[in-house]
Short mmCIF file of C-alpha atoms in Angstrom, two decimals:
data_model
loop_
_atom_site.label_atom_id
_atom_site.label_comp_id
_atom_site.label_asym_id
_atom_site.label_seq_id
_atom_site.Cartn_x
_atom_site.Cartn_y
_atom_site.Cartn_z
CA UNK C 1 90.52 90.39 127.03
CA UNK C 2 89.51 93.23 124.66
CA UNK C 3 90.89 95.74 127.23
CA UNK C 4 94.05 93.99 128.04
CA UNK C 5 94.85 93.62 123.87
CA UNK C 6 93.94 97.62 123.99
CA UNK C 7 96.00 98.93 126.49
CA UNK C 8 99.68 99.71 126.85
CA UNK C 9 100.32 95.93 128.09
CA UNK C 10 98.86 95.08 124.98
CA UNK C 11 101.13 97.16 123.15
CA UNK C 12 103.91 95.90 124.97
CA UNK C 13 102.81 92.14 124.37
CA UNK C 14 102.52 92.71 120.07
CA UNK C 15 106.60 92.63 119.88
CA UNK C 16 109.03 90.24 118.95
CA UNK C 17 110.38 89.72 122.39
CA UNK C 18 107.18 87.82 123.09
CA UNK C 19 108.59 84.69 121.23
CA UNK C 20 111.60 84.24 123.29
CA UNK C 21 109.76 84.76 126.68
CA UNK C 22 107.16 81.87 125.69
CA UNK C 23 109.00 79.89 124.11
CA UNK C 24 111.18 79.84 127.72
CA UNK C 25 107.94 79.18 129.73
CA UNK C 26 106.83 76.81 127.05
CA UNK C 27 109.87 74.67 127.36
CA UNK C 28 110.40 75.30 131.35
CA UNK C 29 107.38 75.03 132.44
CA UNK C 30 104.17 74.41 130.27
CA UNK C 31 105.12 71.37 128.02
CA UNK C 32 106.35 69.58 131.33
CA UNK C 33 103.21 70.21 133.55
CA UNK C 34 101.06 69.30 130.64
CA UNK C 35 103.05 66.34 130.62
CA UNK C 36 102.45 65.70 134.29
CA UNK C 37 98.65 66.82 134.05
CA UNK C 38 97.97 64.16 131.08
CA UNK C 39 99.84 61.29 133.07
CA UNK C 40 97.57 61.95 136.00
CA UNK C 41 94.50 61.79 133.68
CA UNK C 42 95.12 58.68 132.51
CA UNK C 43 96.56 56.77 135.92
CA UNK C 44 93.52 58.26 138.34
CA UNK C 45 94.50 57.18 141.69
CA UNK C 46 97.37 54.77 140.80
CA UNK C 47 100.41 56.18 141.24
CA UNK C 48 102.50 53.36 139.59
CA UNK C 49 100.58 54.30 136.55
CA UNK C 50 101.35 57.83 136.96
CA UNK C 51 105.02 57.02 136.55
CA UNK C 52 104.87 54.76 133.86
CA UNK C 53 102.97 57.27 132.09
CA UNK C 54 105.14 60.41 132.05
CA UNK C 55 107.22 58.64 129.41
CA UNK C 56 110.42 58.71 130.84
CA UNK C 57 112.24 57.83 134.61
CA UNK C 58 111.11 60.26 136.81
CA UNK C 59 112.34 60.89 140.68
CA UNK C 60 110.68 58.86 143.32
CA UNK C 61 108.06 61.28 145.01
CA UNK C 62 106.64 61.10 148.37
CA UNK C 63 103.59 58.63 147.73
CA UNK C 64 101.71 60.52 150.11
CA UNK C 65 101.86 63.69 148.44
CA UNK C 66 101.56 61.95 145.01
CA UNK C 67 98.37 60.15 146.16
CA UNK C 68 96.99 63.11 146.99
CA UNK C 69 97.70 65.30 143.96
CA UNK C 70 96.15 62.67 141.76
CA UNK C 71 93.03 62.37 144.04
CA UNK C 72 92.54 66.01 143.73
CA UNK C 73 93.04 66.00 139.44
CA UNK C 74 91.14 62.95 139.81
CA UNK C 75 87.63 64.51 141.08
CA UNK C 76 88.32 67.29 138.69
CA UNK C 77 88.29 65.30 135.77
CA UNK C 78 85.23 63.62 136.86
CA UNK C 79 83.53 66.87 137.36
CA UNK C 80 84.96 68.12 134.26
CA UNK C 81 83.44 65.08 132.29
CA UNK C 82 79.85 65.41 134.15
CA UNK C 83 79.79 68.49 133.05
CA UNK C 84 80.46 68.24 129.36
CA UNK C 85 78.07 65.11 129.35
CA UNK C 86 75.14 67.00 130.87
CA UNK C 87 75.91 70.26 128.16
CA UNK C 88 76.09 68.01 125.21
CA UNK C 89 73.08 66.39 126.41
CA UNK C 90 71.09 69.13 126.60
CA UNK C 91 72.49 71.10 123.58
CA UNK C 92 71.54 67.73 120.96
CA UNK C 93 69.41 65.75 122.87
CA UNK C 94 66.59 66.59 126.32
CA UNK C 95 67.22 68.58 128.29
CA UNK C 96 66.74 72.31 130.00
CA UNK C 97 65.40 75.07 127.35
CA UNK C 98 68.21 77.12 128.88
CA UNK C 99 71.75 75.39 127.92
CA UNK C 100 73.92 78.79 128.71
CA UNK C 101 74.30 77.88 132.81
CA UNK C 102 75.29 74.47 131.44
CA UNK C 103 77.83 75.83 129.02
CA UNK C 104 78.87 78.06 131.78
CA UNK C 105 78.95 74.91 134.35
CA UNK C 106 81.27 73.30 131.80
CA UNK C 107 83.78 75.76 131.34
CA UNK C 108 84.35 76.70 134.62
CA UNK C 109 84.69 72.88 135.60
CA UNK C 110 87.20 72.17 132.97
CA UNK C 111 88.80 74.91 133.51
CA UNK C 112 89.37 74.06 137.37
CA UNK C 113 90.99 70.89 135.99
CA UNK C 114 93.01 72.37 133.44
CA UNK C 115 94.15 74.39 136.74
CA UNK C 116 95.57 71.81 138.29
CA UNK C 117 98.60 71.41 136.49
CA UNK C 118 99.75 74.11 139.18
CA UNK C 119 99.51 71.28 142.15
CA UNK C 120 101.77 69.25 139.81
CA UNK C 121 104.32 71.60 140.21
CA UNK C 122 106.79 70.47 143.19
CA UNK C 123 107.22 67.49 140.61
CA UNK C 124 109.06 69.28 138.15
CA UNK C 125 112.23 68.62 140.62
CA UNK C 126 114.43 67.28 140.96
CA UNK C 127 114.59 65.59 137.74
CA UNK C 128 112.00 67.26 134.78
CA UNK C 129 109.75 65.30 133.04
CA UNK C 130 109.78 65.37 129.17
CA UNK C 131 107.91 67.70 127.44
CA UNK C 132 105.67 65.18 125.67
CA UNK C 133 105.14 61.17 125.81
CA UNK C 134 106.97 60.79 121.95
CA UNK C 135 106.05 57.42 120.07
CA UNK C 136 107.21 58.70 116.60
CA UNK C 137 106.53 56.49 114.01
CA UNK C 138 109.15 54.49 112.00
CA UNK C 139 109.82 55.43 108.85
CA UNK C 140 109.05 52.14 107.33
CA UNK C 141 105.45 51.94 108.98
CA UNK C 142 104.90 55.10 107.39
CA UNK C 143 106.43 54.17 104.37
CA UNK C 144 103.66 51.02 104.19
CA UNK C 145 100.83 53.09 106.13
CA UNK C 146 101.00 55.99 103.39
CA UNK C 147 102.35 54.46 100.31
CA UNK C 148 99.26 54.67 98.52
CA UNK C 149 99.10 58.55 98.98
CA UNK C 150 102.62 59.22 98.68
CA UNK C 151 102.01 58.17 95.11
CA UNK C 152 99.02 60.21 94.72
CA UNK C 153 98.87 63.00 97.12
CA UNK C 154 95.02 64.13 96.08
CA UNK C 155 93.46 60.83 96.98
CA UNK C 156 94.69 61.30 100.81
CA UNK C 157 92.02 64.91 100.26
CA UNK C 158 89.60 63.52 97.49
CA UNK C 159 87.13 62.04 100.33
CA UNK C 160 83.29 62.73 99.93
CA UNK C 161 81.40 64.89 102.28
CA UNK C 162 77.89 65.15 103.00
CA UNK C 163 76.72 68.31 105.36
CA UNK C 164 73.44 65.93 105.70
CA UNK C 165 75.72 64.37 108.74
CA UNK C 166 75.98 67.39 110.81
CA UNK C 167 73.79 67.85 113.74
CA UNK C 168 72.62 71.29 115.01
CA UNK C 169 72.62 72.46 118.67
CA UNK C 170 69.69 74.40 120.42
CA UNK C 171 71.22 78.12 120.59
CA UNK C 172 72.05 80.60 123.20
CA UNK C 173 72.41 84.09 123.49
CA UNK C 174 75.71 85.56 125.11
CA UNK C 175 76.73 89.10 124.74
CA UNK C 176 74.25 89.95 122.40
CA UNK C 177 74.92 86.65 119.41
CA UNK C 178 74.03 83.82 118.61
CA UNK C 179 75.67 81.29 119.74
CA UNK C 180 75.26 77.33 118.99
CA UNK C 181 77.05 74.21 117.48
CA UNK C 182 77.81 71.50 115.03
CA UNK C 183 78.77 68.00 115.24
CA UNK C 184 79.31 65.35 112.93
CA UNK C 185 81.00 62.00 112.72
CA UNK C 186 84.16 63.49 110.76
CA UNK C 187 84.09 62.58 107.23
CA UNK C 188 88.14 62.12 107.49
CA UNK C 189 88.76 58.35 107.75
CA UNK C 190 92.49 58.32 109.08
CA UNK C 191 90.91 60.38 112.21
CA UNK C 192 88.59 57.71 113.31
CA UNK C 193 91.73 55.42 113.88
CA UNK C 194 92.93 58.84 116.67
CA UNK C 195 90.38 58.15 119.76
CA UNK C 196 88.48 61.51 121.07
CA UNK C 197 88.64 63.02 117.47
CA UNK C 198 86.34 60.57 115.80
CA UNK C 199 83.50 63.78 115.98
CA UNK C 200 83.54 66.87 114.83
CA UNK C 201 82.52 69.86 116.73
CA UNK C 202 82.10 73.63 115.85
CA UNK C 203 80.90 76.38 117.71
CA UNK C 204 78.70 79.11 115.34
CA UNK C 205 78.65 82.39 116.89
CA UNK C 206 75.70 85.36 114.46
CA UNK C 207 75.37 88.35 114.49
CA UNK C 208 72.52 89.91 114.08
CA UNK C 209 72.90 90.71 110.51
CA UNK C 210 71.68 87.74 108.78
CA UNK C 211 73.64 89.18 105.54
CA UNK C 212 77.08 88.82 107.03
CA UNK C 213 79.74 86.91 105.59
CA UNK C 214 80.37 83.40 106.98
CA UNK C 215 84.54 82.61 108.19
CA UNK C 216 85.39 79.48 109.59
CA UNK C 217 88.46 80.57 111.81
CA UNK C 218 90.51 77.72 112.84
CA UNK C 219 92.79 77.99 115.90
CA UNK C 220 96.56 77.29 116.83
CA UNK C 221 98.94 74.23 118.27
CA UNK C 222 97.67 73.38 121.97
CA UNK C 223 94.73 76.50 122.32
CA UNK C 224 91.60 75.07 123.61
CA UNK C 225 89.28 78.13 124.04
CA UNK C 226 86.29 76.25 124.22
CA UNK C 227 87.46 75.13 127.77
CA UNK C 228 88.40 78.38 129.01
CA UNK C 229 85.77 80.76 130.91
CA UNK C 230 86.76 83.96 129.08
CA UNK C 231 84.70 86.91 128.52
CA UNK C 232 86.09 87.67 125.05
CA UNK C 233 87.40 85.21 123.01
CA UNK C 234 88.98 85.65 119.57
CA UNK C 235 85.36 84.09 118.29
CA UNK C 236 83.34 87.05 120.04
CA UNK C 237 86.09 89.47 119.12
CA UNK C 238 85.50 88.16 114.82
CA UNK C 239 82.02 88.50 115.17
CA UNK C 240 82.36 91.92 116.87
CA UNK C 241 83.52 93.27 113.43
CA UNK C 242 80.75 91.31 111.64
CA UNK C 243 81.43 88.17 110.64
CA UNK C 244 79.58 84.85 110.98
CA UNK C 245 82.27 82.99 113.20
CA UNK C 246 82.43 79.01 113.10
CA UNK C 247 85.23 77.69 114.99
CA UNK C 248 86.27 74.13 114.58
CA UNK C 249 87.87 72.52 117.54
CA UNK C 250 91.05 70.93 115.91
CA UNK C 251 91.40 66.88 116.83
CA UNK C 252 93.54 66.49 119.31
CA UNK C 253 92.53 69.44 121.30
CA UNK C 254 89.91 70.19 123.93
CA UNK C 255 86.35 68.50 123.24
CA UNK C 256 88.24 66.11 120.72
CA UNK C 257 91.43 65.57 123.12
CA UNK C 258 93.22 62.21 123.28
CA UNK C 259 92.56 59.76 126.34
CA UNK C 260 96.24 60.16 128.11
CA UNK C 261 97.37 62.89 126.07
CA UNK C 262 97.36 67.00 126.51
CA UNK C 263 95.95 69.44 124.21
CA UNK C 264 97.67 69.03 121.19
CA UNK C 265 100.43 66.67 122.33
CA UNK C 266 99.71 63.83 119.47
CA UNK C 267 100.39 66.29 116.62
CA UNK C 268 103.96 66.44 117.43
CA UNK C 269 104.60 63.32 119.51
CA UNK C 270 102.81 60.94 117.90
CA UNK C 271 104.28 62.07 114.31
CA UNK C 272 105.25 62.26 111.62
CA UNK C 273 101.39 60.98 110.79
CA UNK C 274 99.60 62.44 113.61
CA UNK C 275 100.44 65.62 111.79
CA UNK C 276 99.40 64.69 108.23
CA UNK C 277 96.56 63.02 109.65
CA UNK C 278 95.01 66.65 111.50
CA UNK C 279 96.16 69.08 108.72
CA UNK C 280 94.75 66.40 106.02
CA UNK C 281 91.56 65.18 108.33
CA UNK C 282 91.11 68.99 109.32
CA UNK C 283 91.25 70.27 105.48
CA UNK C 284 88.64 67.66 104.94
CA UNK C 285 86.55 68.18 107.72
CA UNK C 286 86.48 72.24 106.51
CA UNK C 287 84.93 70.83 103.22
CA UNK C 288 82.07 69.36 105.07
CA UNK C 289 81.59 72.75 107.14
CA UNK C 290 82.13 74.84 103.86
CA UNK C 291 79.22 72.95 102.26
CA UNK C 292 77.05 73.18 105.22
CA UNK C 293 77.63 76.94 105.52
CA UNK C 294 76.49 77.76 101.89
CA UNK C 295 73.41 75.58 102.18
CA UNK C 296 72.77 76.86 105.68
CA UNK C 297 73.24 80.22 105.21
CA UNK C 298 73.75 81.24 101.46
CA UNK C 299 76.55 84.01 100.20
CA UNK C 300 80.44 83.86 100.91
CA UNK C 301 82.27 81.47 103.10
CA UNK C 302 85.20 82.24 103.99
CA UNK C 303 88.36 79.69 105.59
CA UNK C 304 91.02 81.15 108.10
CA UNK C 305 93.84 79.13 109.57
CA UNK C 306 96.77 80.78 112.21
CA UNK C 307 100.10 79.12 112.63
CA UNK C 308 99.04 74.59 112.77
CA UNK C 309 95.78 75.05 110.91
CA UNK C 310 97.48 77.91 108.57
CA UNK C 311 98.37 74.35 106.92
CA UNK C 312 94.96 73.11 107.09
CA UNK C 313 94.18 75.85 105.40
CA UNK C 314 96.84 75.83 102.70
CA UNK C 315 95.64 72.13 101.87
CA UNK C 316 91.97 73.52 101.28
CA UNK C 317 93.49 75.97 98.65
CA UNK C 318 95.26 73.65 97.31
CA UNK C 319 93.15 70.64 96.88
CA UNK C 320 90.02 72.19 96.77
CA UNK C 321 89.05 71.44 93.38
CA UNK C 322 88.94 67.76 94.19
CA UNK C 323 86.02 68.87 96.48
CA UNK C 324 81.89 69.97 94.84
CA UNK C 325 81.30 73.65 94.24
CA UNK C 326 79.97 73.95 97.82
CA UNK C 327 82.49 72.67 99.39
CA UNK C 328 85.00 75.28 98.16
CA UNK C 329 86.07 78.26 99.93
CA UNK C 330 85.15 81.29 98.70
CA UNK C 331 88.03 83.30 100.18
CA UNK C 332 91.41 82.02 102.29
CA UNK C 333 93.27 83.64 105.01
CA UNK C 334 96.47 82.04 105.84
CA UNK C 335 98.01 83.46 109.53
CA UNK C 336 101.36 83.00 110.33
CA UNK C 337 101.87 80.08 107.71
CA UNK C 338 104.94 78.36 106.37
CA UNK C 339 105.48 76.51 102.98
CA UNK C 340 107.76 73.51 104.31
CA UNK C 341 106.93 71.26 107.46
CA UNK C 342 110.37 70.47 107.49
CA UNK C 343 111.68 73.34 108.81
CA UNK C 344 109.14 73.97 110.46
CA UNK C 345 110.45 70.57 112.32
CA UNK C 346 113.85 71.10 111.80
CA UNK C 347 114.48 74.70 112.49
CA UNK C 348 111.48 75.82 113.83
CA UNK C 349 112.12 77.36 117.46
CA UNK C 350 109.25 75.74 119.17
CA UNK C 351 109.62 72.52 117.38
CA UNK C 352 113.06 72.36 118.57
CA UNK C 353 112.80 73.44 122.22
CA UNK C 354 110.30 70.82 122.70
CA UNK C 355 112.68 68.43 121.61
CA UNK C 356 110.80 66.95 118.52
CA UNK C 357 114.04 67.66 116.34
CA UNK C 358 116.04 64.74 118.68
CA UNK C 359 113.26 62.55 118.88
CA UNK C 360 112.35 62.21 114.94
CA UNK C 361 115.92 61.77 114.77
CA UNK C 362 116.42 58.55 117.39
CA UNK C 363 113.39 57.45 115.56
CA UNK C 364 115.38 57.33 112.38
CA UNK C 365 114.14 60.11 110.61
CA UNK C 366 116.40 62.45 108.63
CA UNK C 367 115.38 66.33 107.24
CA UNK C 368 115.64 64.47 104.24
CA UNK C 369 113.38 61.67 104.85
CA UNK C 370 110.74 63.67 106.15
CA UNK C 371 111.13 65.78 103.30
CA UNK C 372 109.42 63.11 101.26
CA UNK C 373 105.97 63.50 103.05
CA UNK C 374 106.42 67.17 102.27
CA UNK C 375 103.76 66.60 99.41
CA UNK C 376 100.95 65.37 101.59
CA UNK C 377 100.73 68.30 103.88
CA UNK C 378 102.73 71.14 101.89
CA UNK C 379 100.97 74.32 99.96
CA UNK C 380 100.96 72.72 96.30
CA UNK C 381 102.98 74.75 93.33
CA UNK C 382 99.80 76.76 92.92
CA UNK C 383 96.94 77.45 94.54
CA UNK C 384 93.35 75.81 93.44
CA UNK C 385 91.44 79.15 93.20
CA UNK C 386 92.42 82.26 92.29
CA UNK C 387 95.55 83.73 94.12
CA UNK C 388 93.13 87.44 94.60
CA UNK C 389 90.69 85.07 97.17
CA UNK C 390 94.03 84.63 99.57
CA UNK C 391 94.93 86.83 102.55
CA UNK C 392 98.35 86.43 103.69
CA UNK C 393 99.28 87.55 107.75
CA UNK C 394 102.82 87.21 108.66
CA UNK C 395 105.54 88.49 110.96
CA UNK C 396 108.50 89.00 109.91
CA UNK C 397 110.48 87.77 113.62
CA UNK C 398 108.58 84.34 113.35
CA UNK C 399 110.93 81.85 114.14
CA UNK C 400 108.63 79.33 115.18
CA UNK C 401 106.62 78.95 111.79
CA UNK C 402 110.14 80.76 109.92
CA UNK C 403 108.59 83.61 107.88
CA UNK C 404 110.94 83.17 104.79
CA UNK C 405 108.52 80.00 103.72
CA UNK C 406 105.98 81.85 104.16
CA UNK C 407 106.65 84.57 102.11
CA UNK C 408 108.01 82.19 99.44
CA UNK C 409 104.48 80.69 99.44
CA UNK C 410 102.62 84.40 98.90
CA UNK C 411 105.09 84.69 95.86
CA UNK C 412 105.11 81.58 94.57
CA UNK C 413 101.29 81.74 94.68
CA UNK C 414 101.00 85.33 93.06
CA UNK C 415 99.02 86.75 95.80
CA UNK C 416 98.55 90.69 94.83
CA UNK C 417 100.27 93.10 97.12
CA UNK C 418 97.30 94.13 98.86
CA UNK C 419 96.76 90.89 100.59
CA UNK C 420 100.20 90.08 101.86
CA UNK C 421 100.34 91.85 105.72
CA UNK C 422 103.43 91.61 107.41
CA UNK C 423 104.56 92.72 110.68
CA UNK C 424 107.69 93.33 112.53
CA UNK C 425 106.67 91.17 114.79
CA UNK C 426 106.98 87.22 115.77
CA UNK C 427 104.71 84.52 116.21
CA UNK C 428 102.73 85.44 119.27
CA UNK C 429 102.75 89.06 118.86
CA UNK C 430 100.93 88.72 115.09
CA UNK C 431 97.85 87.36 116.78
CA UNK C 432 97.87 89.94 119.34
CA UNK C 433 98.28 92.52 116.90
CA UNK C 434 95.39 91.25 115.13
CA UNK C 435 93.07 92.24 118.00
CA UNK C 436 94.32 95.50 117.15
CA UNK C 437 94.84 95.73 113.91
CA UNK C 438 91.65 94.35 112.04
CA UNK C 439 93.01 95.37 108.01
CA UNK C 440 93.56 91.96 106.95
CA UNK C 441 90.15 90.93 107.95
CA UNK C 442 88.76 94.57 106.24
CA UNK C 443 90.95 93.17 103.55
CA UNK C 444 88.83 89.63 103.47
CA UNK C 445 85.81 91.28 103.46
CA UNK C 446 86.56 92.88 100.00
CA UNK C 447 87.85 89.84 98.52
CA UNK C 448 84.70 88.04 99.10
CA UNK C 449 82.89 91.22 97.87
CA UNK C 450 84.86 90.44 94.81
CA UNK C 451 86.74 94.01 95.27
#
């Protein structure tokens, strides 16, 4: 990964024509296979079940060939879920002294079924399936499921955490760190009500500088790394310049994935509280792993959020003080963020080419209605620590998370000069140019530092 990033590809990848290109495969191709893929997971060999759950008519397949697909994602899954079971069992409970040809068994069996969303692909035609399964909440069930923290924001963030909960993993070594990982019933109590995201889980990759700083890197909308059999993911790549990496899997996504569902499907089909429930569960869930780092590990902790946990992030500046001194981040950095979900629904490009614009809308919500969550999940007027702990990454072609909110929320907050990056660049080229471009994360450094 390191060389591809690296080499002229790479340089050709970190520009704004990136967004339109993926946001056309997105739309075309990935949302609907997902789609597909997630069906199949949750009909095994039933093929009426299949079509019921796509979520909307489909054409009438050969059974053959549709029995057949699903018997082959079928066995994957299985093998997929043997897998996982006999990792986890060894990493928290008995089992080999050597877990890294389980976690390599794992990854390379989930990632075969993850794979198999290309057999699923003669059933893209004639007619496409939708992009996701939508059951968007009404806007009076919200109104009744959230009154209580519409009228006080903090209390949906002012939950209690204990790092006591959190389990530790035997470690491995793999490419010279330290590699291991955390789970804990999450302290977030809308989650436990969203099945498969009930537990946390982090993966820690050290180091071997004990003194390094600690950052808890969260990831974006529908990446599931922790599935994938990379060489170099962006969690090696961190703690290749030094740092301490814990990565939280989001819920929703990969280990903490939704029976039926894709990676990352809920937190815009399921919505509007799927969302408040991840960034809000997720902000809370960073206070538990905050505290745990400084007791674990002593000095600076540091939280990191790209594009959907960029929010997450936000919250934790902004409703940190509700949290103990140890469960308070000692530095933020905020990638790709925006300061208003609604456009980020309304007008962002991805939001609308996956069609949740039209679907919140035959649901009966207006830009205005939504507008009034807009203080549960929103960056608050001003930040909770000082505005000198917060790192700011945007690019300036982001249409996806639009980069004018953004940059309203870096001046609205104060944040000096020195921490605001921008690119020329749009959503996915920022991240790519971060693998080549490690300033803001120099940047970081020196704000923990207290520089």
């Amino acid at each position: 990964m390191d060389i591809l990033f690296r080499s002229p590809l790479g340089t050709l990848l970190a520009k704004p024509w990136v967004d339109e290109a993926g946001l056309f495969g997105l739309e075309r191709w990935y949302f609907p296979l997902s789609r597909l893929w997630a069906a199949a997971n949750a009909a095994g060999d039933d093929a009426n079940r299949f079509r019921d759950e796509i979520g909307a008519p489909v054409a009438a397949w050969p059974e053959t060939y549709l029995r057949s697909v699903l018997a082959r994602n079928a066995a994957r899954k299985a093998a997929a879920e043997a897998a996982r079971s006999a990792w986890e069992t060894s990493l928290f409970g008995d089992g080999p002294d050597d877990c890294l040809p389980l976690d390599r068994q794992r990854r390379a069996a989930a990632t075969r079924h993850l794979a198999t969303r290309a057999s699923l692909y003669p059933l893209l035609f004639p007619t496409r399936p939708p992009s996701a399964r939508w059951e968007i909440d009404q806007p009076m069930a919200v109104e009744r499921d959230l009154g209580a923290a519409l009228a006080r924001p903090d209390g949906l963030y002012d939950v209690a955490v204990d790092a006591g909960t959190i389990s530790v993993s035997r470690s491995v070594m793999k490419a010279g760190f330290r590699e291991y990982w955390l789970r804990a019933p999450t302290p977030a109590p809308r989650l436990h009500r969203r099945p498969g995201s009930e537990t946390l889980y982090a993966r820690v990759i050290e180091p071997a500088d004990p003194a390094c700083p600690t950052l808890i890197f969260g990831s974006g909308l529908c990446l599931e790394f922790e599935l994938l059999t990379v060489a170099r993911d962006p969690g090696a790549r961190l703690a290749d310049l030094g740092w301490r990496v814990v990565e939280p899997i989001s819920p929703y996504h990969g280990l903490r994935a939704m029976p039926g569902r894709y990676g990352g499907e809920p937190f815009l089909a399921a919505g509007p509280t799927s969302s408040i429930d991840l960034i809000a569960g997720q902000a809370i869930e960073s206070a538990l792993l905050i505290a745990w780092c400084h007791r674990r590990f002593g000095g600076k902790v540091a939280l990191a959020g790209i594009s959907m946990t960029s929010f997450v992030a936000q919250q934790a500046a902004s409703r940190c003080h509700l949290w103990p001194a140890e469960a308070r981040p000692d530095g933020i950095m905020l990638i790709s963020h925006s300061g208003r979900i609604e456009d980020v629904t309304f007008g962002g490009a991805l939001a609308v080419a996956l069609g949740l614009d039209r679907a919140l809308a035959r649901a009966g919500w207006s830009r205005e209605a939504l507008a009034r969550l807009s203080p549960l999940i929103d960056p608050a007027t001003q930040p909770a620590i000082p505005p000198s702990y917060i790192v700011s990454v945007l690019g300036e072609t982001d249409r996806w998370v639009p980069y004018g909110d953004g940059l309203a929320v870096t001046r609205r907050w104060r944040l000096p000069e020195a921490n605001i990056f921008r690119y020329p660049l749009g959503h996915l080229g920022t991240p790519v140019h971060l693998t080549r471009d490690a300033a803001p994360f120099a940047r970081l450094r020196q704000v923990l530092a207290g520089q």
